[in-house]
CSV table of C-alpha atoms in Angstrom, one decimal:
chain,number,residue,atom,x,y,z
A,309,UNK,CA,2.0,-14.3,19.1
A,310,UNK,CA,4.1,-11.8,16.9
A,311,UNK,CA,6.6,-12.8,14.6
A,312,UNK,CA,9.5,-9.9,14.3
A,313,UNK,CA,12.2,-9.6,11.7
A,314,UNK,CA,14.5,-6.7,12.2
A,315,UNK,CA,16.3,-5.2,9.3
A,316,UNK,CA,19.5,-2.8,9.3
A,317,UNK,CA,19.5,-3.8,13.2
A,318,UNK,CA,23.0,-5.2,14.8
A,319,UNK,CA,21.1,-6.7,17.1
A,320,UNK,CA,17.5,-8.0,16.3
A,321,UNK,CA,15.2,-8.9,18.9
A,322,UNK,CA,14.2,-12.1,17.0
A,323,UNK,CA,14.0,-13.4,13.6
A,324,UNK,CA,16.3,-13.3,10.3
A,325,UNK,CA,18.9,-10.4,10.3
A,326,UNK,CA,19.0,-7.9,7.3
A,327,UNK,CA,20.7,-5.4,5.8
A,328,UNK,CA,17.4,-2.9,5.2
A,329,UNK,CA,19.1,0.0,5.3
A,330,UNK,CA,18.7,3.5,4.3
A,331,UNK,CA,20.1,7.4,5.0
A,332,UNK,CA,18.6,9.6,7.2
A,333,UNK,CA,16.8,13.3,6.0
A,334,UNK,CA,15.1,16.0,7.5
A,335,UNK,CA,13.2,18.7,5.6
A,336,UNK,CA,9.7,20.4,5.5
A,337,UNK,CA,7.2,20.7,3.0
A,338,UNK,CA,5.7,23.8,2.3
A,339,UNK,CA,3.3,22.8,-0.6
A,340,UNK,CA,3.4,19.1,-1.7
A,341,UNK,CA,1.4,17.3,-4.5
A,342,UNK,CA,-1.3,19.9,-4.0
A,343,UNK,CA,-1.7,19.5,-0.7
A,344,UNK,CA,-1.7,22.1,2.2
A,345,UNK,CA,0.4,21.6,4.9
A,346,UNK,CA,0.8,23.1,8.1
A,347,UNK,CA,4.1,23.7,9.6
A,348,UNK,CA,5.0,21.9,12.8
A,349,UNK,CA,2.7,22.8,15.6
A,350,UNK,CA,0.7,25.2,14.0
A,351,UNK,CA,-3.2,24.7,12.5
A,352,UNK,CA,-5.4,26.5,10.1
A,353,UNK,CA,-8.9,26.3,10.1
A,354,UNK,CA,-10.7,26.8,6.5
A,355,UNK,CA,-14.1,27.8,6.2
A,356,UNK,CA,-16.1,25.7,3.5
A,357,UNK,CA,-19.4,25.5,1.8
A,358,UNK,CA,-22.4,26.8,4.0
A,359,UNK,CA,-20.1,28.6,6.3
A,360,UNK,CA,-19.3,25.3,8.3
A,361,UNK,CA,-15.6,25.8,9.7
A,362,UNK,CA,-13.9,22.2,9.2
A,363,UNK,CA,-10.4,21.7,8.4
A,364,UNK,CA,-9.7,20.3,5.1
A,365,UNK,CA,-9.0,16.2,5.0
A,366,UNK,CA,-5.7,16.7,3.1
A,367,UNK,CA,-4.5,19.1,5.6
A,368,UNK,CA,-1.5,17.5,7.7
A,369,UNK,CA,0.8,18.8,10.5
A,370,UNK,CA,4.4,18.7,9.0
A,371,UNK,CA,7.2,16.3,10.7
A,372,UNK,CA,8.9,14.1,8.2
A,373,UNK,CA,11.3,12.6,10.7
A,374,UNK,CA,8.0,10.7,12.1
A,375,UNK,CA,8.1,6.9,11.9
A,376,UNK,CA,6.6,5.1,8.7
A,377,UNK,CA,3.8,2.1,9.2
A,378,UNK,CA,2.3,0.0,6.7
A,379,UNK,CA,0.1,-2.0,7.3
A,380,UNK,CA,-0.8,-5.0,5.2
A,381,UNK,CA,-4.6,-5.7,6.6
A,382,UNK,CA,-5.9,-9.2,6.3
A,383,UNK,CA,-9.3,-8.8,4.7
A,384,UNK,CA,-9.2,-12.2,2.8
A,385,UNK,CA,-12.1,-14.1,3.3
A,386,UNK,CA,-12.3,-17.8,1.7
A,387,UNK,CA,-12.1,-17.7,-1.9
A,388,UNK,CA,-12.2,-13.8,-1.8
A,389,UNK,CA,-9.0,-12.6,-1.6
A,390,UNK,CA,-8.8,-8.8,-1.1
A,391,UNK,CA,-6.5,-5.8,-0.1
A,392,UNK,CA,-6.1,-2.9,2.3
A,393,UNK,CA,-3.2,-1.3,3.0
A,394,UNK,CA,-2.6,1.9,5.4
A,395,UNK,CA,0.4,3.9,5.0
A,396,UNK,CA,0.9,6.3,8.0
A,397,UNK,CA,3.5,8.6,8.9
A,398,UNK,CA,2.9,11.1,11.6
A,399,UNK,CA,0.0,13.1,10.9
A,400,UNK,CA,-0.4,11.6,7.6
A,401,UNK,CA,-2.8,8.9,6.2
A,402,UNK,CA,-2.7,6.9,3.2
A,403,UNK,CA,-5.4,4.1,2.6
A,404,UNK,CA,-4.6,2.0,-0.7
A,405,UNK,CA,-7.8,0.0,-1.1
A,406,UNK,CA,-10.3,-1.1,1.5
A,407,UNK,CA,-11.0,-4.8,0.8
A,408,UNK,CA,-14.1,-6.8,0.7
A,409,UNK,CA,-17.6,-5.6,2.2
A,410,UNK,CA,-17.1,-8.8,3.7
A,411,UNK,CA,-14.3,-7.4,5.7
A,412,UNK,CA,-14.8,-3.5,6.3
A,413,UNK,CA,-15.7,-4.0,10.2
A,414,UNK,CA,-12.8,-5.6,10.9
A,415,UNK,CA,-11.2,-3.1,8.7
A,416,UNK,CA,-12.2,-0.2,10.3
A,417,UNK,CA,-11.1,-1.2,13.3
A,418,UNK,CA,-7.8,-2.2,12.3
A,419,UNK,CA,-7.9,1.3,11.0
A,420,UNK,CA,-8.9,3.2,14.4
A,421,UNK,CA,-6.3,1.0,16.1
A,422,UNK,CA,-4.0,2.3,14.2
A,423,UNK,CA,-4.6,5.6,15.2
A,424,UNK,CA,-6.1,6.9,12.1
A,425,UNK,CA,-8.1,10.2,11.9
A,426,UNK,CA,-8.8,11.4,8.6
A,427,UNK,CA,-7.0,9.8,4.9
A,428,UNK,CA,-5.0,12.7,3.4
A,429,UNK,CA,-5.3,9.8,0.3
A,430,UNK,CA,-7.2,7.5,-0.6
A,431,UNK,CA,-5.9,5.0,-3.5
A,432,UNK,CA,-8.4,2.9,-5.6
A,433,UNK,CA,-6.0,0.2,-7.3
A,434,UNK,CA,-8.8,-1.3,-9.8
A,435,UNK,CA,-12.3,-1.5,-10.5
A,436,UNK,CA,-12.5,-5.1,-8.4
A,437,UNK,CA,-15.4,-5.4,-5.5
A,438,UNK,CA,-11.9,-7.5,-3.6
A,439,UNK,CA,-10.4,-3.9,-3.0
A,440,UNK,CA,-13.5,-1.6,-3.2
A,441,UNK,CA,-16.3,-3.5,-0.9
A,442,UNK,CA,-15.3,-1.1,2.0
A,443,UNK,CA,-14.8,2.2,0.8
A,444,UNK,CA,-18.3,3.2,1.3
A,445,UNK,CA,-18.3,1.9,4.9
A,446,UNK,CA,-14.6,3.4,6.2
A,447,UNK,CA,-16.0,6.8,3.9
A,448,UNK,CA,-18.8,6.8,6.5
A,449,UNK,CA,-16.5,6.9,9.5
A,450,UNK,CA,-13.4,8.7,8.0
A,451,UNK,CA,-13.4,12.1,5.9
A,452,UNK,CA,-10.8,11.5,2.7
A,453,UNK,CA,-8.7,14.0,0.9
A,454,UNK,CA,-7.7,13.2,-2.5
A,455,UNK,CA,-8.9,9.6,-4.0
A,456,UNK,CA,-7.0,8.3,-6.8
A,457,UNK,CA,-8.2,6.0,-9.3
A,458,UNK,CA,-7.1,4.2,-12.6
A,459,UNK,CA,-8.9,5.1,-15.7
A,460,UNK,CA,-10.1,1.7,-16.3
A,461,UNK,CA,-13.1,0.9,-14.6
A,462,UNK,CA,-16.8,0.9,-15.0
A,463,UNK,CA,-19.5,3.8,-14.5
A,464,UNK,CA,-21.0,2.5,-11.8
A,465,UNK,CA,-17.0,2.1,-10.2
A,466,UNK,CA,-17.0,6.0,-10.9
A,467,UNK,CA,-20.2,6.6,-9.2
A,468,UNK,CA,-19.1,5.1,-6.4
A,469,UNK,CA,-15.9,7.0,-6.2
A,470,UNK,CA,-17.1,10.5,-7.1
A,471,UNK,CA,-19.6,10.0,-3.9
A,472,UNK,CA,-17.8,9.2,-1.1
A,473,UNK,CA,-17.4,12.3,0.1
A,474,UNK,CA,-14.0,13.6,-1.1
A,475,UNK,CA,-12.2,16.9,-1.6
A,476,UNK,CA,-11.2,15.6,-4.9
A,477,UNK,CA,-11.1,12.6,-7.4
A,478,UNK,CA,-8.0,12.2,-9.7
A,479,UNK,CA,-7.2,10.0,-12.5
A,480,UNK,CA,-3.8,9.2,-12.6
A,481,UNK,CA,-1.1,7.2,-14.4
A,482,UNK,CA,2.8,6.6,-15.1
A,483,UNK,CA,4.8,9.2,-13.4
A,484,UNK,CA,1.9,11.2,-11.4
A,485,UNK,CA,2.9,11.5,-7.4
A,486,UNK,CA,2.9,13.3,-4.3
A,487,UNK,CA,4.8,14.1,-1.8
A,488,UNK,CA,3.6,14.3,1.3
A,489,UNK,CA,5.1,14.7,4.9
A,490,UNK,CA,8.2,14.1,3.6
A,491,UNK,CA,7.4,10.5,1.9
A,492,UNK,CA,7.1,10.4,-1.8
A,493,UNK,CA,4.5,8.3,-3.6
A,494,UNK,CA,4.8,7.8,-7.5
A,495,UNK,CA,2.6,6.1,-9.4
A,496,UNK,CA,4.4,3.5,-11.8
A,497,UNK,CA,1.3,1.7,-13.9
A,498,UNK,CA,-1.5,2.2,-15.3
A,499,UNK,CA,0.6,3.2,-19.0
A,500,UNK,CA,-1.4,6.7,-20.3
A,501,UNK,CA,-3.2,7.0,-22.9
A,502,UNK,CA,-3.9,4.4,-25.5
A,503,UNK,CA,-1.2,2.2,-24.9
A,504,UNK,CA,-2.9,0.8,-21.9
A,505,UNK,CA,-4.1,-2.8,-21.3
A,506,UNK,CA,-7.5,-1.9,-21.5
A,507,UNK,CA,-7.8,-4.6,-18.7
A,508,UNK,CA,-8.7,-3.9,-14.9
A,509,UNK,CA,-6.0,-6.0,-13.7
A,510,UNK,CA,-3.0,-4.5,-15.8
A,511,UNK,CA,-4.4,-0.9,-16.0
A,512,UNK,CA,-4.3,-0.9,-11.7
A,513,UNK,CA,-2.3,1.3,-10.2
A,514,UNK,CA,0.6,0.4,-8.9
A,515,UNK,CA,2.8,2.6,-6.1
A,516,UNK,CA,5.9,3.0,-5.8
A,517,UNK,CA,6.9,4.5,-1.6
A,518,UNK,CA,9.8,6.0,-0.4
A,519,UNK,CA,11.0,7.5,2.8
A,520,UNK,CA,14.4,8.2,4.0
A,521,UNK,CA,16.2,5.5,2.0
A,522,UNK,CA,13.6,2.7,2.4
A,523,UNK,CA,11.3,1.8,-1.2
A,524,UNK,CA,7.7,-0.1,-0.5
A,525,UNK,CA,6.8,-1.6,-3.8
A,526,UNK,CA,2.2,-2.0,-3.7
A,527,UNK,CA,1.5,-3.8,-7.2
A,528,UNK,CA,-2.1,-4.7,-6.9
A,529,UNK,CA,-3.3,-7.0,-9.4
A,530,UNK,CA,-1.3,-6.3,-12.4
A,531,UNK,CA,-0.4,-9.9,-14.5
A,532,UNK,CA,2.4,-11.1,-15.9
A,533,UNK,CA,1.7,-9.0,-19.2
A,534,UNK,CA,2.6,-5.8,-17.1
A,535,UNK,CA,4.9,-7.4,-14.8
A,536,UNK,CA,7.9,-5.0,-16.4
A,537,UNK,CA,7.0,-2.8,-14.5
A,538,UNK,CA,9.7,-3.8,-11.9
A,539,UNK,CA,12.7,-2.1,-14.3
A,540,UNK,CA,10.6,1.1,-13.8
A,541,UNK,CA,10.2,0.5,-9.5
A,542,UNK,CA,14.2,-0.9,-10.0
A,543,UNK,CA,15.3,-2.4,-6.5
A,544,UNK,CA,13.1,-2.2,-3.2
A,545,UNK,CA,13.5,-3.5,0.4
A,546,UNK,CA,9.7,-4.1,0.5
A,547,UNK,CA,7.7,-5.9,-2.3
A,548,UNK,CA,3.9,-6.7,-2.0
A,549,UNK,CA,3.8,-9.4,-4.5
A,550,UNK,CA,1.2,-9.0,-7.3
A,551,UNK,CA,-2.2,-10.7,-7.6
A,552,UNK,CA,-1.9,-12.2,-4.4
A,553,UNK,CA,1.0,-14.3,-5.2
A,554,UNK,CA,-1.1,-16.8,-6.9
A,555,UNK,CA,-1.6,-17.9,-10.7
A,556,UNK,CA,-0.7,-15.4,-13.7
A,557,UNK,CA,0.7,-13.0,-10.5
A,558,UNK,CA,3.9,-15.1,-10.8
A,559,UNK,CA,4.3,-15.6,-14.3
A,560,UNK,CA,7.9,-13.7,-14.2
A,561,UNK,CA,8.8,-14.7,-10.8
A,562,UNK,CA,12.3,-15.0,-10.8
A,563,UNK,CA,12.8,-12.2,-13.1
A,564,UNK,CA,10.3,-9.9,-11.3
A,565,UNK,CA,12.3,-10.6,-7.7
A,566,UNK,CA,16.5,-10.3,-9.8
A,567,UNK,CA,14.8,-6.6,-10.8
A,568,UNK,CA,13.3,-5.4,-7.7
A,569,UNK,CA,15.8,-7.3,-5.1
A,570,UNK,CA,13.5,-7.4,-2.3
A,571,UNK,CA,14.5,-8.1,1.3
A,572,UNK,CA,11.1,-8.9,2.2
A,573,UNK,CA,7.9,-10.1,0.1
A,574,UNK,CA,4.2,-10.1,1.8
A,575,UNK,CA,1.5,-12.0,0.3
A,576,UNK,CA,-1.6,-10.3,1.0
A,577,UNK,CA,-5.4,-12.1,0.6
A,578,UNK,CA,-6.9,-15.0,2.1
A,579,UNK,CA,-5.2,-18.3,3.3
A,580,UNK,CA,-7.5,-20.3,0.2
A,581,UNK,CA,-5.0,-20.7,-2.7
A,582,UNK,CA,-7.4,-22.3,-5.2
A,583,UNK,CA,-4.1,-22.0,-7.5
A,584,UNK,CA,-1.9,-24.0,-5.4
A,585,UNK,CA,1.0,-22.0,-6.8
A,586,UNK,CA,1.9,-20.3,-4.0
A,587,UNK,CA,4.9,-22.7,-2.8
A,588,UNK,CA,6.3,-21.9,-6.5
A,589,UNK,CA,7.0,-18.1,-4.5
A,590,UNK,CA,8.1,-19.0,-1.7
A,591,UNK,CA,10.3,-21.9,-3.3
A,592,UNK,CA,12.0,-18.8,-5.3
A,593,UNK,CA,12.0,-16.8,-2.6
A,594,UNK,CA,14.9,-19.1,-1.3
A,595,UNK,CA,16.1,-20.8,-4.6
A,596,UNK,CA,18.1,-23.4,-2.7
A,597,UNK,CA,19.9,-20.8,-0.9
A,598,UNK,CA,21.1,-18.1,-3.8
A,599,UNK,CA,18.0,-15.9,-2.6
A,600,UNK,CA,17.4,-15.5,1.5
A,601,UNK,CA,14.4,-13.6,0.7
A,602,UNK,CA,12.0,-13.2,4.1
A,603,UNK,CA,8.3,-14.3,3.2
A,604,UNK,CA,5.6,-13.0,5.2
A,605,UNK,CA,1.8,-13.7,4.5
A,606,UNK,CA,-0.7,-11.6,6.3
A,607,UNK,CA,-3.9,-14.0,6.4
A,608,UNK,CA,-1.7,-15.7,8.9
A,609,UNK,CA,-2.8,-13.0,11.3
A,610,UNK,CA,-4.5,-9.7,11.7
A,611,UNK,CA,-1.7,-7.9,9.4
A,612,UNK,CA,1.7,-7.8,8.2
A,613,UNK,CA,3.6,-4.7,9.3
A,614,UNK,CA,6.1,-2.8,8.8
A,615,UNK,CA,8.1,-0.1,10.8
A,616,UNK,CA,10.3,2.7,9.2
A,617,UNK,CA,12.4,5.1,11.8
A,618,UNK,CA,14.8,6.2,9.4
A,619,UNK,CA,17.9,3.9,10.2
A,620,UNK,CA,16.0,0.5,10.3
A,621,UNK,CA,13.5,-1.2,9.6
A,622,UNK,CA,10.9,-4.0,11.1
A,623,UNK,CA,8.7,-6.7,9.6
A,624,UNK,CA,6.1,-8.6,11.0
A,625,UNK,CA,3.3,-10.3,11.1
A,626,UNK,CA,0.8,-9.6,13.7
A,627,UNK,CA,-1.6,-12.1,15.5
């Protein structure tokens, strides 16, 4: 059983009508975010340490005009919450967090279903075993290219990162990004510099996607503290909403959801909401019929997706 909403659509197949909307674009990239590239249809093959040829993990065949997926995994298990995301677009791979060890089977084959091959990125949000549990385990079974991380975080979460196997480890913060295949990822939080939180929650990165018009807003487990970080993302179709939608994630809910004027909101984590405060999102969500925001939570099936082609969008979840 799938539930389907269809966005910028005249006629949806099912589900609540939208106006998700966005222009179209063409282009290439010839060097993106430090990246290599490879024009359409062509390869390279680079020879690396001990004269093994293998081609680079952040090397990616060029067509921007491919579809977008993002894939909300549920990785939630009982109390533990946990995120994975996968952000794919043609050739390219983005994994943002890897959930639970708990859940990094399941995971991983969510992940070859997909049709992944290789992550061009790999995105640590925050030093929390919730969205790190798996990275050794998909590491094992998928070279990565660049891993980002916040610079909050214990030695032993930098241990772990630095030996998984990447082509590169990066610290980043406010205003870093890439672009890559034609899709353009910014980091928004953690702040540089001393001004940070100092706090593993409010010092995770959060991402700010866009593709041809459409905006993905990932915000991790920031708390209300650095919830102002929605007049920095401004508005955007899709809004994962923070911590879970649960407790201190929804301190500034109806301020957070009048600055980033989401069409659709996914919950991501496990069905167990210890807080009870979930209904005060979805109540907002809706606020007696001035908001006709679409809620979707992915621990009621395998994973909430969502499909990009340029001109519209789909939202899902899948079972």
């Amino acid at each position: 059983m799938v539930l389907l909403l269809i966005f910028g659509c005249t006629q949806p197949e099912t589900g609540n009508e939208g106006n998700g909307t966005g222009g179209t674009g063409t282009g290439t990239q010839n060097q993106s975010g430090g990246h290599l590239v490879i024009g359409e249809g062509q390869g390279t093959v680079v020879t690396q340490g001990g004269g093994t040829n293998q081609t680079p993990a952040a090397e990616y065949v060029s067509n921007p005009g491919s579809d977008l997926y993002v894939y909300f995994f549920n990785v939630g298990s009982g109390d533990i919450q946990g995120d994975a995301i996968l952000i794919k677009k043609g050739d390219v791979d983005i994994l943002v967090d890897a959930g639970p060890v708990q859940k990094e089977r399941e995971l991983v084959n969510g992940l070859l279903e997909a049709g992944v091959d290789d992550f061009e990125l790999v995105v640590s949000t925050n030093d929390d075993p919730e969205h790190t549990g798996g990275l050794r385990y998909v590491s094992d079974r998928f070279r990565f290219g660049e891993v980002w991380r916040p610079g909050e975080g214990s030695e032993a979460y930098a241990a772990n990162l630095n030996t998984l196997g990447a082509e590169g480890v990066k610290v980043v913060g406010e205003g870093d990004s890439a672009t890559l295949n034609g899709m353009k990822v910014t980091v928004l939080n953690p702040i540089k510099g001393e001004d940070r939180f100092f706090d593993v929650n409010n010092d995770g990165v959060v991402l700010k996607i866009e593709d041809r018009g459409l905006c993905v807003l990932l915000t991790g487990d920031i708390l209300g503290s650095q919830q102002t970080v929605a007049t920095k993302s401004g508005p955007c179709q899709i809004v994962q909403w923070p911590n879970h939608g649960m407790s201190e994630g929804l301190t500034a809910i109806n301020w957070f959801m009048d600055q980033t004027k989401p069409e659709v909101i996914v919950i991501s984590g496990s069905a167990t909401d210890w807080t009870d405060s979930r209904q005060s999102l979805m109540g907002a969500a809706h606020l007696g019929g001035v908001r006709n925001i679409t809620v979707l939570e992915n621990y009621l099936g395998k994973d909430v997706k969502i499909t990009w082609n340029g001109l519209n969008y789909t939202a899902r979840v899948e079972r």
